[in-house]
Tab-separated table of C-alpha atoms and ligand atoms in Angstrom:
chain	number	residue	atom	x	y	z
A	11	MET	CA	0.224	-0.238	0.338
A	12	ARG	CA	0.925	3.608	-1.088
A	13	LEU	CA	0.649	6.494	0.940
A	14	TYR	CA	1.007	9.960	-1.116
A	15	ILE	CA	1.666	12.834	1.263
A	16	HIS	CA	1.484	15.933	-0.620
A	17	GLU	CA	3.707	18.652	0.750
A	18	THR	CA	3.361	21.694	-1.653
A	19	ASP	CA	-0.568	21.606	-1.002
A	20	LYS	CA	-0.561	22.789	2.431
A	21	LYS	CA	-3.960	23.248	4.139
A	22	GLY	CA	-4.647	25.456	6.953
A	23	THR	CA	-3.166	24.828	10.779
A	24	ILE	CA	-4.160	21.973	13.555
A	25	GLU	CA	-5.128	24.050	16.401
A	26	PRO	CA	-3.119	22.864	19.445
A	27	GLU	CA	-6.844	22.949	20.770
A	28	ILE	CA	-7.799	20.107	18.944
A	29	TYR	CA	-6.097	18.115	21.698
A	30	GLY	CA	-7.592	19.785	24.395
A	31	HIS	CA	-9.296	18.157	27.525
A	32	PHE	CA	-12.543	18.407	29.590
A	33	SER	CA	-12.645	17.743	33.211
A	34	GLU	CA	-16.170	17.906	35.730
A	35	HIS	CA	-17.461	17.795	38.942
A	36	LEU	CA	-18.241	13.960	38.046
A	37	GLY	CA	-16.564	11.227	40.199
A	38	ARG	CA	-13.050	11.353	41.260
A	39	CYS	CA	-12.453	13.191	38.110
A	40	ILE	CA	-11.236	16.433	39.856
A	41	TYR	CA	-11.628	15.229	43.443
A	42	GLY	CA	-8.319	12.459	43.722
A	43	GLY	CA	-7.801	12.816	40.222
A	44	LEU	CA	-6.887	16.727	39.678
A	45	TYR	CA	-6.947	17.424	43.082
A	46	VAL	CA	-5.873	16.546	46.388
A	47	GLY	CA	-5.675	19.751	48.534
A	48	GLU	CA	-2.392	21.251	50.308
A	49	ASP	CA	-2.640	19.081	52.865
A	50	SER	CA	-2.775	15.845	51.567
A	51	GLU	CA	-0.361	13.131	52.106
A	52	ILE	CA	0.007	13.048	48.130
A	53	PRO	CA	2.749	15.356	46.452
A	54	ASN	CA	0.940	18.326	45.224
A	55	VAL	CA	1.506	21.909	44.821
A	56	ASN	CA	-1.218	24.231	46.262
A	57	GLY	CA	-3.371	21.266	46.140
A	58	MET	CA	-2.866	19.956	42.435
A	59	ARG	CA	-1.580	16.414	42.367
A	60	THR	CA	2.073	16.616	41.224
A	61	ASP	CA	2.090	12.951	39.237
A	62	VAL	CA	-1.273	13.755	37.336
A	63	VAL	CA	0.439	17.319	37.067
A	64	ASP	CA	3.750	15.966	35.537
A	65	ALA	CA	2.062	13.725	32.888
A	66	LEU	CA	-0.500	16.264	31.500
A	67	CYS	CA	2.579	18.631	31.191
A	68	LYS	CA	4.124	15.780	29.307
A	69	LEU	CA	0.836	15.379	26.581
A	70	GLN	CA	1.051	19.811	26.411
A	71	VAL	CA	-2.425	19.847	26.967
A	72	PRO	CA	-3.793	22.934	24.938
A	73	VAL	CA	-7.255	23.947	27.128
A	74	LEU	CA	-8.605	22.378	29.158
A	75	ARG	CA	-12.843	22.315	29.874
A	76	TRP	CA	-14.137	23.207	33.226
A	77	PRO	CA	-16.742	22.643	35.184
A	78	GLY	CA	-19.170	21.111	33.219
A	79	GLY	CA	-20.585	18.954	31.551
A	80	CYS	CA	-24.493	18.720	33.305
A	81	PHE	CA	-23.159	20.184	36.543
A	82	ALA	CA	-22.164	23.667	34.820
A	83	ASP	CA	-25.788	24.371	34.284
A	84	GLU	CA	-26.337	23.528	38.548
A	85	TYR	CA	-23.114	25.213	39.422
A	86	HIS	CA	-23.166	28.651	41.385
A	87	TRP	CA	-19.645	30.623	41.164
A	88	GLU	CA	-20.243	32.362	44.016
A	89	ASP	CA	-20.208	29.180	45.731
A	90	GLY	CA	-16.362	28.603	44.830
A	91	ILE	CA	-14.796	31.660	45.904
A	92	GLY	CA	-13.536	32.835	49.323
A	93	PRO	CA	-12.256	31.106	52.523
A	94	LYS	CA	-13.243	27.092	51.552
A	95	GLU	CA	-14.293	26.646	55.087
A	96	GLN	CA	-17.245	28.477	54.247
A	97	ARG	CA	-17.934	27.897	50.932
A	98	ARG	CA	-21.321	26.777	50.032
A	99	ARG	CA	-21.822	22.850	50.040
A	100	MET	CA	-24.458	21.613	47.901
A	101	VAL	CA	-25.970	18.389	46.046
A	102	ASN	CA	-24.412	17.182	43.188
A	103	SER	CA	-27.460	16.014	41.738
A	104	SER	CA	-26.114	15.555	38.137
A	105	TRP	CA	-23.555	13.348	39.260
A	106	GLY	CA	-24.681	10.733	42.274
A	107	GLY	CA	-25.892	13.336	44.963
A	108	ASP	CA	-22.457	14.014	46.271
A	109	VAL	CA	-22.750	16.512	48.637
A	110	GLU	CA	-19.806	19.238	46.681
A	111	ASP	CA	-18.405	21.542	49.240
A	112	ASN	CA	-16.584	23.638	46.437
A	113	ARG	CA	-13.265	23.525	47.851
A	114	PHE	CA	-12.155	23.347	43.776
A	115	GLY	CA	-13.327	26.366	42.449
A	116	THR	CA	-12.607	29.237	40.504
A	117	HIS	CA	-9.232	30.025	41.864
A	118	GLU	CA	-8.322	26.303	41.387
A	119	PHE	CA	-9.104	26.235	38.526
A	120	PHE	CA	-7.086	29.002	37.220
A	121	GLU	CA	-3.948	27.676	39.332
A	122	LEU	CA	-4.358	24.210	37.727
A	123	CYS	CA	-4.590	25.473	34.591
A	124	ARG	CA	-1.108	27.613	35.200
A	125	GLN	CA	0.510	24.243	35.989
A	126	ILE	CA	-0.861	22.537	33.365
A	127	GLY	CA	0.412	25.747	30.838
A	128	CYS	CA	-2.743	25.147	28.800
A	129	LYS	CA	-5.523	27.585	28.519
A	130	PRO	CA	-8.895	28.100	30.196
A	131	TYR	CA	-12.038	27.437	29.216
A	132	ILE	CA	-14.652	27.993	31.466
A	133	CYS	CA	-18.445	27.032	30.409
A	134	GLY	CA	-20.965	29.235	32.620
A	135	ASN	CA	-24.360	28.428	33.454
A	136	VAL	CA	-27.357	29.006	31.533
A	137	GLY	CA	-29.487	26.379	32.743
A	138	SER	CA	-30.066	27.040	36.325
A	139	GLY	CA	-28.045	30.867	35.984
A	140	THR	CA	-28.875	34.316	35.650
A	141	VAL	CA	-27.193	36.864	33.219
A	142	ARG	CA	-25.631	39.000	35.999
A	143	GLU	CA	-24.327	36.231	37.958
A	144	MET	CA	-22.544	35.207	33.846
A	145	SER	CA	-21.327	38.560	33.738
A	146	ASP	CA	-20.269	39.020	36.859
A	147	TRP	CA	-17.980	35.265	36.907
A	148	VAL	CA	-16.298	37.063	33.575
A	149	GLU	CA	-15.926	40.611	35.678
A	150	TYR	CA	-14.450	38.903	37.965
A	151	MET	CA	-11.928	37.341	36.414
A	152	THR	CA	-10.697	39.474	33.698
A	153	ALA	CA	-12.009	42.738	35.378
A	154	GLU	CA	-8.335	44.778	35.793
A	155	LYS	CA	-9.831	46.867	38.729
A	156	GLY	CA	-11.940	49.375	40.575
A	157	SER	CA	-15.129	47.711	40.200
A	158	THR	CA	-17.010	45.522	42.685
A	159	MET	CA	-16.243	41.886	41.135
A	160	ALA	CA	-12.590	43.067	40.239
A	161	GLU	CA	-11.778	44.182	43.906
A	162	LEU	CA	-13.794	40.788	45.227
A	163	ARG	CA	-10.780	38.679	43.029
A	164	ARG	CA	-8.356	41.120	44.655
A	165	ALA	CA	-8.978	40.752	48.443
A	166	ASN	CA	-9.582	36.984	47.018
A	167	GLY	CA	-6.001	36.486	46.106
A	168	GLN	CA	-5.441	37.091	42.904
A	169	GLU	CA	-4.132	40.613	42.020
A	170	LYS	CA	-3.883	40.412	38.083
A	171	PRO	CA	-7.219	39.406	36.439
A	172	TRP	CA	-6.491	36.090	34.303
A	173	ARG	CA	-6.424	35.292	30.692
A	174	LEU	CA	-9.651	33.721	30.069
A	175	ASP	CA	-9.554	32.866	26.645
A	176	TYR	CA	-12.792	30.199	25.760
A	177	PHE	CA	-16.260	30.637	27.670
A	178	GLY	CA	-18.972	28.461	26.777
A	179	VAL	CA	-22.815	29.690	27.516
A	180	GLY	CA	-24.406	26.667	28.922
A	181	ASN	CA	-23.805	22.931	28.462
A	182	GLU	CA	-25.894	19.948	26.360
A	183	ASN	CA	-29.016	22.926	26.842
A	184	TRP	CA	-30.943	20.600	25.094
A	185	GLY	CA	-31.091	18.105	27.794
A	186	CYS	CA	-29.491	18.461	31.051
A	187	GLY	CA	-29.142	22.039	30.620
A	188	GLY	CA	-32.200	22.616	30.979
A	189	ASN	CA	-34.525	20.566	28.212
A	190	MET	CA	-34.848	23.650	25.965
A	191	VAL	CA	-36.051	23.455	22.138
A	192	PRO	CA	-33.400	24.866	19.403
A	193	GLU	CA	-35.381	28.477	19.497
A	194	TYR	CA	-35.564	28.995	23.131
A	195	TYR	CA	-31.942	28.085	23.513
A	196	ALA	CA	-30.593	30.245	20.737
A	197	HIS	CA	-33.086	33.296	21.932
A	198	LEU	CA	-31.086	32.729	26.094
A	199	TYR	CA	-27.522	32.764	23.648
A	200	ARG	CA	-28.587	35.835	22.324
A	201	ARG	CA	-28.901	37.471	25.780
A	202	TYR	CA	-26.736	36.151	27.293
A	203	GLN	CA	-23.675	36.241	24.766
A	204	THR	CA	-24.301	40.046	25.230
A	205	PHE	CA	-23.025	40.338	28.859
A	206	VAL	CA	-20.129	37.636	28.512
A	207	ARG	CA	-18.163	41.213	27.930
A	208	THR	CA	-13.737	41.349	26.885
A	209	TYR	CA	-13.029	43.849	29.429
A	210	ASP	CA	-8.980	43.303	27.866
A	211	ARG	CA	-9.414	44.206	24.403
A	212	GLN	CA	-6.115	42.850	23.494
A	213	ALA	CA	-7.200	39.237	25.096
A	214	PRO	CA	-10.862	38.426	23.755
A	215	ILE	CA	-12.958	36.167	25.278
A	216	ALA	CA	-14.373	33.741	22.696
A	217	ARG	CA	-18.073	32.760	23.272
A	218	ILE	CA	-18.946	29.017	22.538
A	219	CYS	CA	-22.391	28.944	21.477
A	220	GLY	CA	-24.479	25.168	22.802
A	221	GLY	CA	-24.183	22.602	19.495
A	222	ALA	CA	-25.519	19.532	18.936
A	223	ASN	CA	-25.526	16.163	20.562
A	224	ALA	CA	-24.334	13.668	17.467
A	225	ASP	CA	-25.996	13.757	14.779
A	226	ASP	CA	-29.126	16.354	15.951
A	227	TYR	CA	-28.811	18.774	12.851
A	228	ASP	CA	-31.676	19.940	13.120
A	229	TRP	CA	-30.489	21.891	16.669
A	230	THR	CA	-27.858	22.835	14.419
A	231	GLU	CA	-30.025	24.608	11.343
A	232	ARG	CA	-32.844	26.251	13.655
A	233	VAL	CA	-29.922	27.886	16.333
A	234	PHE	CA	-27.956	29.558	13.423
A	235	ARG	CA	-31.812	30.444	11.783
A	236	GLU	CA	-31.855	31.933	15.552
A	237	CYS	CA	-28.520	33.297	16.349
A	238	PHE	CA	-25.947	33.660	13.296
A	239	ARG	CA	-25.336	37.450	12.456
A	240	GLU	CA	-21.953	38.932	10.510
A	241	PRO	CA	-19.771	40.839	11.922
A	242	ALA	CA	-20.081	44.525	11.999
A	243	PRO	CA	-17.469	45.921	10.167
A	244	ARG	CA	-15.279	46.754	12.856
A	245	GLU	CA	-16.185	43.608	14.291
A	246	ALA	CA	-14.425	40.364	14.599
A	247	HIS	CA	-17.067	38.656	15.134
A	248	GLY	CA	-20.888	38.268	15.326
A	249	TYR	CA	-22.410	36.559	18.132
A	250	MET	CA	-20.669	33.386	18.363
A	251	ASP	CA	-16.730	32.404	17.937
A	252	GLY	CA	-17.392	28.468	18.788
A	253	TYR	CA	-20.128	26.262	17.967
A	254	SER	CA	-20.213	23.276	20.388
A	255	VAL	CA	-20.744	19.025	19.193
A	256	HIS	CA	-20.447	16.007	21.749
A	257	TYR	CA	-20.642	12.902	20.579
A	258	TYR	CA	-19.454	9.433	22.371
A	259	CYS	CA	-19.240	5.874	20.951
A	260	GLY	CA	-19.298	2.728	22.664
A	261	ALA	CA	-20.469	-0.652	22.291
A	262	GLU	CA	-24.789	-0.077	23.020
A	263	LYS	CA	-26.006	-3.147	23.887
A	264	GLY	CA	-29.728	-2.610	25.027
A	265	PRO	CA	-29.666	-0.440	28.226
A	266	HIS	CA	-26.234	-1.786	28.619
A	267	LYS	CA	-22.822	0.433	27.030
A	268	GLY	CA	-21.069	-3.032	27.532
A	269	SER	CA	-17.907	-3.296	29.126
A	270	ALA	CA	-14.931	-1.511	28.840
A	271	THR	CA	-12.297	-5.019	28.549
A	272	ARG	CA	-14.371	-7.073	28.186
A	273	PHE	CA	-15.767	-6.912	24.392
A	274	THR	CA	-16.141	-9.248	20.923
A	275	GLN	CA	-14.700	-8.250	18.311
A	276	GLU	CA	-18.092	-7.802	17.168
A	277	ASP	CA	-17.973	-4.713	19.424
A	278	TYR	CA	-14.535	-3.642	18.794
A	279	TRP	CA	-15.913	-3.264	14.495
A	280	TYR	CA	-18.966	-1.418	16.301
A	281	THR	CA	-17.267	1.415	18.168
A	282	LEU	CA	-14.420	2.033	15.515
A	283	ASN	CA	-17.590	2.089	12.846
A	284	ARG	CA	-19.122	4.865	15.835
A	285	ALA	CA	-15.882	6.362	15.762
A	286	LEU	CA	-15.492	6.943	12.150
A	287	GLY	CA	-18.712	8.430	11.646
A	288	ILE	CA	-17.306	11.252	13.659
A	289	GLU	CA	-16.047	12.772	10.135
A	290	GLU	CA	-19.825	12.275	8.824
A	291	LEU	CA	-20.933	14.637	11.458
A	292	ILE	CA	-18.579	17.062	11.074
A	293	ARG	CA	-19.525	17.222	7.368
A	294	ARG	CA	-23.081	17.646	7.875
A	295	HIS	CA	-23.138	19.890	10.428
A	296	GLY	CA	-19.953	22.149	8.917
A	297	ALA	CA	-22.388	22.396	5.571
A	298	ILE	CA	-24.643	23.553	7.813
A	299	MET	CA	-22.668	26.375	9.842
A	300	ASP	CA	-21.002	26.608	6.051
A	301	ARG	CA	-24.376	28.410	4.646
A	302	TYR	CA	-24.316	31.191	7.491
A	303	ASP	CA	-20.487	31.286	7.720
A	304	PRO	CA	-19.057	30.439	4.370
A	305	GLN	CA	-15.185	31.777	5.171
A	306	LYS	CA	-14.590	29.199	8.311
A	307	ARG	CA	-15.144	32.214	11.235
A	308	ILE	CA	-17.280	29.950	13.688
A	309	GLY	CA	-14.759	26.768	15.212
A	310	MET	CA	-16.672	23.571	15.876
A	311	MET	CA	-15.620	23.077	18.873
A	312	ILE	CA	-16.212	19.238	19.906
A	313	ASP	CA	-16.019	20.069	23.721
A	314	GLU	CA	-16.957	16.196	24.681
A	315	TRP	CA	-16.216	13.089	22.920
A	316	GLY	CA	-14.391	9.516	23.581
A	317	CYS	CA	-15.544	6.439	24.082
A	318	TRP	CA	-18.567	5.594	27.052
A	319	HIS	CA	-18.533	2.081	29.051
A	320	ASP	CA	-20.454	0.436	31.484
A	321	ALA	CA	-18.446	1.708	34.507
A	322	GLU	CA	-16.378	-0.317	36.130
A	323	PRO	CA	-18.062	-3.383	38.372
A	324	GLY	CA	-17.754	-2.482	42.347
A	325	THR	CA	-17.767	0.991	41.107
A	326	ASN	CA	-20.136	3.639	41.929
A	327	PRO	CA	-22.448	3.595	38.123
A	328	ASP	CA	-22.527	8.005	38.791
A	329	TYR	CA	-19.321	8.375	39.072
A	330	LEU	CA	-18.461	7.149	34.883
A	331	TYR	CA	-15.362	5.244	35.889
A	332	GLN	CA	-14.075	3.147	33.254
A	333	GLN	CA	-10.887	0.979	32.165
A	334	ASN	CA	-9.748	1.968	29.011
A	335	THR	CA	-7.852	-0.967	26.237
A	336	MET	CA	-6.033	-0.887	22.901
A	337	ARG	CA	-10.003	-0.648	21.534
A	338	ASP	CA	-10.171	3.109	23.314
A	339	ALA	CA	-6.578	4.120	21.679
A	340	MET	CA	-7.647	3.437	18.380
A	341	VAL	CA	-10.836	4.970	19.096
A	342	ALA	CA	-8.458	8.350	20.040
A	343	ALA	CA	-5.690	7.844	17.381
A	344	LEU	CA	-9.101	7.561	14.329
A	345	THR	CA	-10.413	10.822	16.066
A	346	LEU	CA	-7.878	12.827	16.208
A	347	ASN	CA	-6.919	11.530	12.315
A	348	ILE	CA	-10.089	13.298	11.287
A	349	PHE	CA	-9.901	15.962	13.513
A	350	ASN	CA	-6.893	16.975	12.242
A	351	ARG	CA	-8.111	16.254	8.404
A	352	HIS	CA	-10.913	18.794	9.340
A	353	CYS	CA	-8.685	21.155	10.990
A	354	ASP	CA	-10.275	24.005	8.720
A	355	ARG	CA	-13.429	24.138	10.429
A	356	VAL	CA	-12.642	21.855	14.152
A	357	ARG	CA	-10.633	24.206	16.037
A	358	MET	CA	-11.511	22.544	18.980
A	359	ALA	CA	-11.817	19.053	20.822
A	360	CYS	CA	-11.604	18.215	24.188
A	361	ILE	CA	-12.036	14.182	24.813
A	362	ALA	CA	-14.683	13.233	28.141
A	363	GLN	CA	-12.479	13.176	30.417
A	364	ILE	CA	-9.439	13.799	31.732
A	365	VAL	CA	-8.662	11.959	34.792
A	366	ASN	CA	-10.778	9.122	36.586
A	367	VAL	CA	-13.925	9.647	33.886
A	368	LEU	CA	-15.198	8.294	30.855
A	369	GLN	CA	-11.890	7.559	28.306
A	370	SER	CA	-9.152	8.998	30.562
A	371	VAL	CA	-5.709	9.607	29.645
A	372	ILE	CA	-4.905	8.961	33.175
A	373	LEU	CA	-6.587	6.864	36.044
A	374	THR	CA	-6.190	7.002	39.992
A	375	ASP	CA	-6.101	5.567	43.266
A	376	GLY	CA	-4.997	7.301	46.196
A	377	PRO	CA	-1.377	7.652	45.400
A	378	GLU	CA	-1.487	6.202	42.532
A	379	LEU	CA	-1.127	6.428	39.076
A	380	VAL	CA	-1.839	4.316	35.575
A	381	LEU	CA	-1.111	6.508	32.161
A	382	THR	CA	-3.839	4.506	29.713
A	383	PRO	CA	-3.495	4.125	25.774
A	384	THR	CA	-4.992	7.068	25.676
A	385	TRP	CA	-2.274	9.115	27.212
A	386	TYR	CA	0.053	7.362	24.517
A	387	VAL	CA	-2.342	8.523	21.613
A	388	PHE	CA	-1.964	11.811	22.622
A	389	HIS	CA	1.701	11.931	23.818
A	390	MET	CA	2.419	10.067	20.249
A	391	TYR	CA	0.120	13.020	18.286
A	392	ARG	CA	0.976	16.364	19.972
A	393	THR	CA	3.692	16.975	17.251
A	394	HIS	CA	0.515	17.671	15.358
A	395	GLN	CA	0.026	20.588	17.422
A	396	GLY	CA	0.601	23.995	15.816
A	397	ALA	CA	1.561	21.913	12.584
A	398	SER	CA	-0.177	22.368	9.083
A	399	LEU	CA	-2.099	19.914	7.701
A	400	VAL	CA	-0.786	18.310	4.751
A	401	PRO	CA	-3.009	16.140	2.482
A	402	GLY	CA	-2.355	12.576	2.685
A	403	ALA	CA	-3.663	10.453	-0.143
A	404	PHE	CA	-3.939	5.759	-0.450
A	405	ALA	CA	-2.915	4.606	-3.862
A	406	GLY	CA	-1.457	1.434	-5.601
A	407	GLU	CA	-3.433	-1.267	-4.421
A	408	GLU	CA	-7.104	-1.206	-3.748
A	409	MET	CA	-7.449	-0.601	0.333
A	410	GLU	CA	-7.958	-3.752	2.181
A	411	LEU	CA	-11.145	-3.479	3.804
A	412	THR	CA	-11.131	-5.686	7.758
A	413	GLY	CA	-14.137	-5.603	10.246
A	414	ASP	CA	-16.742	-8.162	9.575
A	415	ASP	CA	-20.619	-8.742	8.043
A	416	ARG	CA	-21.942	-5.082	9.733
A	417	PHE	CA	-18.734	-3.467	9.654
A	418	ARG	CA	-15.866	-2.509	7.025
A	419	MET	CA	-13.374	-0.301	7.122
A	420	PRO	CA	-10.857	0.376	5.393
A	421	GLN	CA	-7.568	-1.393	7.387
A	422	LEU	CA	-5.731	2.016	7.325
A	423	GLN	CA	-6.294	5.636	8.263
A	424	GLN	CA	-3.972	8.472	8.225
A	425	SER	CA	-3.007	12.079	8.491
A	426	ALA	CA	0.150	14.377	8.785
A	427	SER	CA	1.091	17.194	9.151
A	428	VAL	CA	4.163	19.859	8.509
A	429	ASP	CA	5.981	21.497	11.749
A	430	ALA	CA	7.374	24.997	11.889
A	431	ASP	CA	10.651	23.660	12.040
A	432	GLY	CA	10.107	21.839	9.052
A	433	VAL	CA	9.490	18.109	10.430
A	434	LEU	CA	6.965	15.951	9.010
A	435	THR	CA	4.806	13.730	11.166
A	436	VAL	CA	1.912	11.148	9.926
A	437	THR	CA	0.255	9.158	12.548
A	438	LEU	CA	-0.982	5.881	11.181
A	439	ALA	CA	-3.522	3.610	12.617
A	440	ASN	CA	-3.754	-0.244	11.165
A	441	VAL	CA	-7.091	-1.359	12.492
A	442	SER	CA	-6.871	-4.885	11.775
A	443	LEU	CA	-6.616	-7.433	14.382
A	444	ASP	CA	-4.680	-10.419	12.443
A	445	ARG	CA	-2.663	-8.173	9.722
A	446	GLU	CA	0.274	-6.117	9.628
A	447	ALA	CA	0.030	-3.340	6.967
A	448	ARG	CA	3.337	-2.117	4.985
A	449	VAL	CA	3.073	0.885	4.238
A	450	GLU	CA	5.183	2.924	1.188
A	451	VAL	CA	5.439	6.822	2.348
A	452	LEU	CA	6.370	8.835	-1.033
A	453	PHE	CA	6.885	12.775	-0.464
A	454	ASP	CA	6.423	15.264	-3.342
A	455	GLU	CA	9.122	17.010	-2.524
A	456	ARG	CA	10.806	15.928	0.349
A	457	GLU	CA	14.124	14.219	0.056
A	458	PRO	CA	14.255	12.427	4.120
A	459	LYS	CA	17.337	12.924	5.373
A	460	LYS	CA	16.396	11.357	8.977
A	461	ALA	CA	13.228	9.395	10.067
A	462	ALA	CA	12.218	7.754	13.937
A	463	GLY	CA	8.811	6.574	15.021
A	464	THR	CA	7.232	5.090	17.923
A	465	LEU	CA	4.686	2.114	18.077
A	466	LEU	CA	1.377	1.409	20.283
A	467	HIS	CA	-0.050	-1.813	20.007
A	468	GLY	CA	-0.894	-5.176	22.066
A	469	ARG	CA	-3.913	-7.049	22.036
A	470	VAL	CA	-7.135	-5.060	21.506
A	471	ASN	CA	-8.162	-5.859	25.013
A	472	ALA	CA	-5.241	-4.739	26.627
A	473	TYR	CA	-5.041	-2.666	28.902
A	474	ASN	CA	-2.852	-0.738	32.332
A	475	SER	CA	-3.876	-1.372	35.575
A	476	PHE	CA	-2.645	-0.438	39.120
A	477	GLU	CA	-1.282	-3.931	39.461
A	478	GLN	CA	0.210	-4.293	35.503
A	479	PRO	CA	0.706	-0.163	35.116
A	480	ASP	CA	2.811	-0.975	31.812
A	481	VAL	CA	1.366	-3.488	29.826
A	482	VAL	CA	0.607	-1.142	26.733
A	483	HIS	CA	3.447	1.864	26.173
A	484	GLU	CA	4.718	3.937	23.636
A	485	GLU	CA	7.803	1.738	21.898
A	486	GLU	CA	10.027	2.825	18.968
A	487	LEU	CA	9.104	1.813	15.312
A	488	THR	CA	11.287	-0.975	14.735
A	489	GLY	CA	9.723	-1.439	11.380
A	490	LEU	CA	10.344	1.613	9.502
A	491	GLN	CA	13.535	2.938	6.576
A	492	ARG	CA	13.991	5.741	4.681
A	493	THR	CA	14.063	5.228	0.980
A	494	GLU	CA	14.571	7.612	-1.189
A	495	ARG	CA	11.466	9.537	-1.748
A	496	GLY	CA	9.674	8.283	1.477
A	497	VAL	CA	9.712	5.850	4.501
A	498	ASN	CA	8.809	2.152	4.265
A	499	VAL	CA	7.122	1.622	7.791
A	500	THR	CA	5.129	-1.796	8.624
A	501	LEU	CA	2.408	-2.026	11.075
A	502	PRO	CA	1.836	-4.429	13.283
A	503	PRO	CA	-1.670	-5.756	13.583
A	504	CYS	CA	-3.971	-3.663	16.132
A	505	SER	CA	-1.171	-0.640	16.452
A	506	ILE	CA	-1.104	3.071	16.204
A	507	ALA	CA	2.479	4.791	14.277
A	508	ALA	CA	3.460	8.222	14.803
A	509	VAL	CA	6.760	9.161	12.592
A	510	ARG	CA	8.830	12.175	12.296
A	511	ILE	CA	11.025	12.715	9.163
A	512	LEU	CA	12.638	15.187	8.508
B	626	AHR	O1	-19.366	13.478	30.201
B	626	AHR	C1	-20.328	13.168	30.843
B	626	AHR	C2	-21.102	14.038	30.488
B	626	AHR	O2	-22.073	13.575	29.469
B	626	AHR	C3	-21.781	14.980	30.745
B	626	AHR	O3	-22.206	15.851	31.938
B	626	AHR	C4	-22.440	15.726	29.917
B	626	AHR	O4	-22.385	16.917	29.006
B	626	AHR	C5	-22.796	15.037	28.854
B	626	AHR	O5	-23.676	14.158	28.171
């Protein structure tokens, strides 16, 4: 099989934010996962777990979304500031009815982002919050000084305003965010976003409109009909900078989604087929957006995506704690390749969720930490961040199809980019469970001087546990040879490769 890389035809930039993450007050994502408090015996800096922060820094996490999810539309930010012992305690009715004591709030979130080195993305409360509450929060975070909100922030220990890059106006307002019909949400969106003020012209806040669940194109159509506005002459933007889309996949069987680790080959093909389905979603939501916004000023922000399996046996089902196998890694590899290839419209994506919830990159148990196969995919793909997309096309013998009777799919899938130093990254996934793949990668202009790569592979249901944390890990790609006009790569069955070529 040949893969032609057309470097002379560079496309747009792969925004780093495509490699973003999502954190919610849900189960052990925040408490225990990211934050343990300053008095914990688990090593921490200002309450943030050092081991987790270190592992996230290695991924170069570009953006982190918080505080939800469904939790966002019942979160009242003023409950989470000031002395911790005086903070209001609420019931987290979205996730298990736990008492949320708000010890992780706005200041802690910005501290976490500082330590990780990522941009903050805050999701505001439309479902049960007021316009004033939202506008006060933005003022609290970003106004310099003098106003009551800015002075309150300063009194709480943060002298300078924070840089807030992204603000979401509600979450899933068609469901947990208020069960709204599209027009009702659209009208609220227009109003609420008006008061997401930018106090520092040098640092505008990008406003993200709550979008559709998966293939609900009707929501997109009706929200755009009500909310789209061309920017006025001296404005960069109309009513929105981004439009959110959520998409989950897993092996759904009746009321159960299926086990994360014990699944059949049929479940594997089903899940991969679901993962590939995101491309149609991007095309069809994108086609609606194109009619209003042909210049693609508005980003599609896929700010929740990933595999949703049954919770691990013996854990609280409301905590959505699941293991993570090579199947999940394959879903991540296919999905990130698709996002790269659609970077003209997809400007942000946040995998759900960063630690201990759904398709996490990290699992923790007390002081222990495990990197999941999905962590390795994000690590292998990190050099795509900020690079220019270059088109790749398979040619030569017909692409082998694999799968089962219901779901046939190409054996190989790819994306490629070139970074500012001229280094080309090609990421390849071989989804076959029993066939290796030999790929002759050919460049239209590059005469490769150096090539090296890494590989992730293993049994499809292999995973890293606290007992055996290193079953799946990134290793050197040995099946790699440089040729005059390209490289030859051999991928074992069920594997993902990242090749760097100079
Ligand atoms: O990520 C878990 C939940 O999935 C989020 O809270 C919600 O937005 C979505 O339905």
